[in-house]
Amino acid sequence: MPNRYALRREQEHSWTIVDVFTGQPAVLKHRVLVGMSTRDADDMVVQMNVRDIKRREKADRKS
């Protein structure tokens, strides 16, 4: 199962989390995930991908 979210470097020490399915910056709780520090972006992209994988696995079990 491919990861839905990836990192895109915008400037030195500035990262965006991108939804690879849409090519757009990801949004979490009405916040566009741009201009993030390296550490925050790394942590957040892992959490978002884990959450998305669990959501898709649950949806697959229901179908």
Short mmCIF file of N, CA and C in Angstrom, two decimals:
data_model
loop_
_atom_site.label_atom_id
_atom_site.label_comp_id
_atom_site.label_asym_id
_atom_site.label_seq_id
_atom_site.Cartn_x
_atom_site.Cartn_y
_atom_site.Cartn_z
N MET A 1 0.85 -1.17 0.00
CA MET A 1 0.00 0.00 0.00
C MET A 1 0.91 1.25 0.00
N PRO A 2 0.79 2.09 -1.01
CA PRO A 2 1.66 3.28 -1.08
C PRO A 2 1.29 4.31 -0.01
N ASN A 3 2.30 5.04 0.43
CA ASN A 3 2.04 6.13 1.38
C ASN A 3 1.29 7.25 0.68
N ARG A 4 0.36 7.82 1.39
CA ARG A 4 -0.41 8.92 0.84
C ARG A 4 0.31 10.25 0.96
N TYR A 5 1.16 10.39 1.97
CA TYR A 5 1.80 11.68 2.24
C TYR A 5 3.30 11.59 2.08
N ALA A 6 3.89 12.67 1.57
CA ALA A 6 5.33 12.74 1.37
C ALA A 6 5.79 14.15 1.72
N LEU A 7 7.09 14.30 1.85
CA LEU A 7 7.67 15.61 2.15
C LEU A 7 8.20 16.25 0.88
N ARG A 8 8.05 17.56 0.81
CA ARG A 8 8.62 18.35 -0.28
C ARG A 8 9.39 19.51 0.34
N ARG A 9 10.64 19.62 -0.01
CA ARG A 9 11.47 20.69 0.52
C ARG A 9 11.15 21.97 -0.24
N GLU A 10 10.84 23.01 0.49
CA GLU A 10 10.50 24.29 -0.11
C GLU A 10 11.71 25.23 -0.10
N GLN A 11 12.35 25.32 1.04
CA GLN A 11 13.56 26.12 1.22
C GLN A 11 14.39 25.39 2.25
N GLU A 12 15.58 25.89 2.50
CA GLU A 12 16.39 25.25 3.53
C GLU A 12 15.65 25.27 4.85
N HIS A 13 15.50 24.10 5.45
CA HIS A 13 14.80 23.93 6.73
C HIS A 13 13.32 24.29 6.67
N SER A 14 12.71 24.20 5.50
CA SER A 14 11.29 24.48 5.35
C SER A 14 10.66 23.41 4.47
N TRP A 15 9.71 22.67 5.06
CA TRP A 15 9.13 21.52 4.38
C TRP A 15 7.61 21.63 4.30
N THR A 16 7.07 21.00 3.27
CA THR A 16 5.62 20.89 3.08
C THR A 16 5.27 19.41 3.05
N ILE A 17 4.17 19.05 3.70
CA ILE A 17 3.65 17.69 3.57
C ILE A 17 2.65 17.72 2.43
N VAL A 18 2.89 16.84 1.45
CA VAL A 18 2.09 16.81 0.23
C VAL A 18 1.28 15.53 0.17
N ASP A 19 0.02 15.67 -0.24
CA ASP A 19 -0.83 14.51 -0.53
C ASP A 19 -0.42 14.03 -1.91
N VAL A 20 0.23 12.88 -2.00
CA VAL A 20 0.75 12.42 -3.28
C VAL A 20 -0.37 12.04 -4.26
N PHE A 21 -1.56 11.80 -3.76
CA PHE A 21 -2.67 11.47 -4.65
C PHE A 21 -3.21 12.70 -5.37
N THR A 22 -3.12 13.87 -4.72
CA THR A 22 -3.64 15.10 -5.32
C THR A 22 -2.54 16.06 -5.76
N GLY A 23 -1.34 15.91 -5.19
CA GLY A 23 -0.24 16.83 -5.49
C GLY A 23 -0.32 18.13 -4.71
N GLN A 24 -1.31 18.25 -3.85
CA GLN A 24 -1.53 19.48 -3.08
C GLN A 24 -0.97 19.35 -1.67
N PRO A 25 -0.65 20.49 -1.04
CA PRO A 25 -0.24 20.43 0.37
C PRO A 25 -1.35 19.80 1.21
N ALA A 26 -0.94 19.00 2.18
CA ALA A 26 -1.91 18.35 3.06
C ALA A 26 -2.50 19.38 4.03
N VAL A 27 -3.71 19.09 4.48
CA VAL A 27 -4.40 19.95 5.45
C VAL A 27 -4.80 19.07 6.63
N LEU A 28 -4.53 19.55 7.83
CA LEU A 28 -4.88 18.83 9.04
C LEU A 28 -5.51 19.83 10.00
N LYS A 29 -6.75 19.55 10.37
CA LYS A 29 -7.49 20.43 11.29
C LYS A 29 -7.46 21.88 10.80
N HIS A 30 -7.78 22.07 9.52
CA HIS A 30 -7.87 23.38 8.88
C HIS A 30 -6.53 24.10 8.77
N ARG A 31 -5.43 23.37 8.97
CA ARG A 31 -4.09 23.96 8.86
C ARG A 31 -3.38 23.35 7.66
N VAL A 32 -2.93 24.21 6.75
CA VAL A 32 -2.16 23.75 5.60
C VAL A 32 -0.74 23.48 6.09
N LEU A 33 -0.24 22.30 5.81
CA LEU A 33 1.03 21.86 6.38
C LEU A 33 2.21 22.28 5.50
N VAL A 34 2.51 23.56 5.55
CA VAL A 34 3.62 24.16 4.80
C VAL A 34 4.52 24.91 5.77
N GLY A 35 5.77 25.13 5.35
CA GLY A 35 6.70 25.91 6.16
C GLY A 35 7.08 25.25 7.46
N MET A 36 7.11 23.92 7.47
CA MET A 36 7.38 23.18 8.70
C MET A 36 8.88 22.94 8.87
N SER A 37 9.31 22.82 10.11
CA SER A 37 10.70 22.46 10.39
C SER A 37 10.93 21.01 9.98
N THR A 38 12.18 20.65 9.80
CA THR A 38 12.52 19.29 9.40
C THR A 38 11.98 18.27 10.38
N ARG A 39 12.23 18.48 11.65
CA ARG A 39 11.79 17.53 12.68
C ARG A 39 10.27 17.41 12.72
N ASP A 40 9.57 18.55 12.74
CA ASP A 40 8.10 18.51 12.80
C ASP A 40 7.51 17.82 11.56
N ALA A 41 8.06 18.14 10.40
CA ALA A 41 7.55 17.55 9.16
C ALA A 41 7.80 16.04 9.14
N ASP A 42 9.00 15.62 9.54
CA ASP A 42 9.30 14.18 9.58
C ASP A 42 8.34 13.44 10.50
N ASP A 43 8.15 13.97 11.69
CA ASP A 43 7.26 13.33 12.66
C ASP A 43 5.81 13.29 12.15
N MET A 44 5.36 14.41 11.61
CA MET A 44 3.96 14.51 11.18
C MET A 44 3.67 13.61 9.99
N VAL A 45 4.58 13.53 9.02
CA VAL A 45 4.32 12.71 7.84
C VAL A 45 4.23 11.23 8.22
N VAL A 46 5.03 10.80 9.17
CA VAL A 46 4.94 9.40 9.63
C VAL A 46 3.59 9.16 10.29
N GLN A 47 3.19 10.05 11.18
CA GLN A 47 1.90 9.89 11.88
C GLN A 47 0.73 9.89 10.89
N MET A 48 0.77 10.79 9.92
CA MET A 48 -0.33 10.88 8.96
C MET A 48 -0.40 9.63 8.09
N ASN A 49 0.74 9.09 7.68
CA ASN A 49 0.73 7.88 6.86
C ASN A 49 0.25 6.67 7.65
N VAL A 50 0.65 6.55 8.90
CA VAL A 50 0.18 5.44 9.74
C VAL A 50 -1.34 5.54 9.90
N ARG A 51 -1.84 6.72 10.19
CA ARG A 51 -3.28 6.92 10.35
C ARG A 51 -4.03 6.60 9.05
N ASP A 52 -3.47 7.02 7.92
CA ASP A 52 -4.13 6.76 6.64
C ASP A 52 -4.14 5.27 6.31
N ILE A 53 -3.04 4.57 6.58
CA ILE A 53 -2.98 3.13 6.32
C ILE A 53 -4.03 2.41 7.16
N LYS A 54 -4.14 2.76 8.43
CA LYS A 54 -5.15 2.14 9.30
C LYS A 54 -6.55 2.41 8.78
N ARG A 55 -6.81 3.64 8.32
CA ARG A 55 -8.12 4.01 7.81
C ARG A 55 -8.45 3.18 6.56
N ARG A 56 -7.48 3.04 5.66
CA ARG A 56 -7.73 2.28 4.44
C ARG A 56 -7.90 0.78 4.72
N GLU A 57 -7.12 0.24 5.66
CA GLU A 57 -7.29 -1.17 6.03
C GLU A 57 -8.67 -1.42 6.61
N LYS A 58 -9.13 -0.52 7.44
CA LYS A 58 -10.47 -0.65 8.03
C LYS A 58 -11.53 -0.60 6.94
N ALA A 59 -11.38 0.31 5.99
CA ALA A 59 -12.35 0.42 4.89
C ALA A 59 -12.34 -0.84 4.03
N ASP A 60 -11.14 -1.43 3.81
CA ASP A 60 -11.06 -2.67 3.02
C ASP A 60 -11.76 -3.83 3.73
N ARG A 61 -11.67 -3.89 5.05
CA ARG A 61 -12.33 -4.97 5.79
C ARG A 61 -13.85 -4.86 5.70
N LYS A 62 -14.35 -3.63 5.61
CA LYS A 62 -15.80 -3.43 5.54
C LYS A 62 -16.36 -3.78 4.16
N SER A 63 -15.52 -3.73 3.13
CA SER A 63 -16.05 -3.99 1.79
C SER A 63 -15.97 -5.43 1.38
#
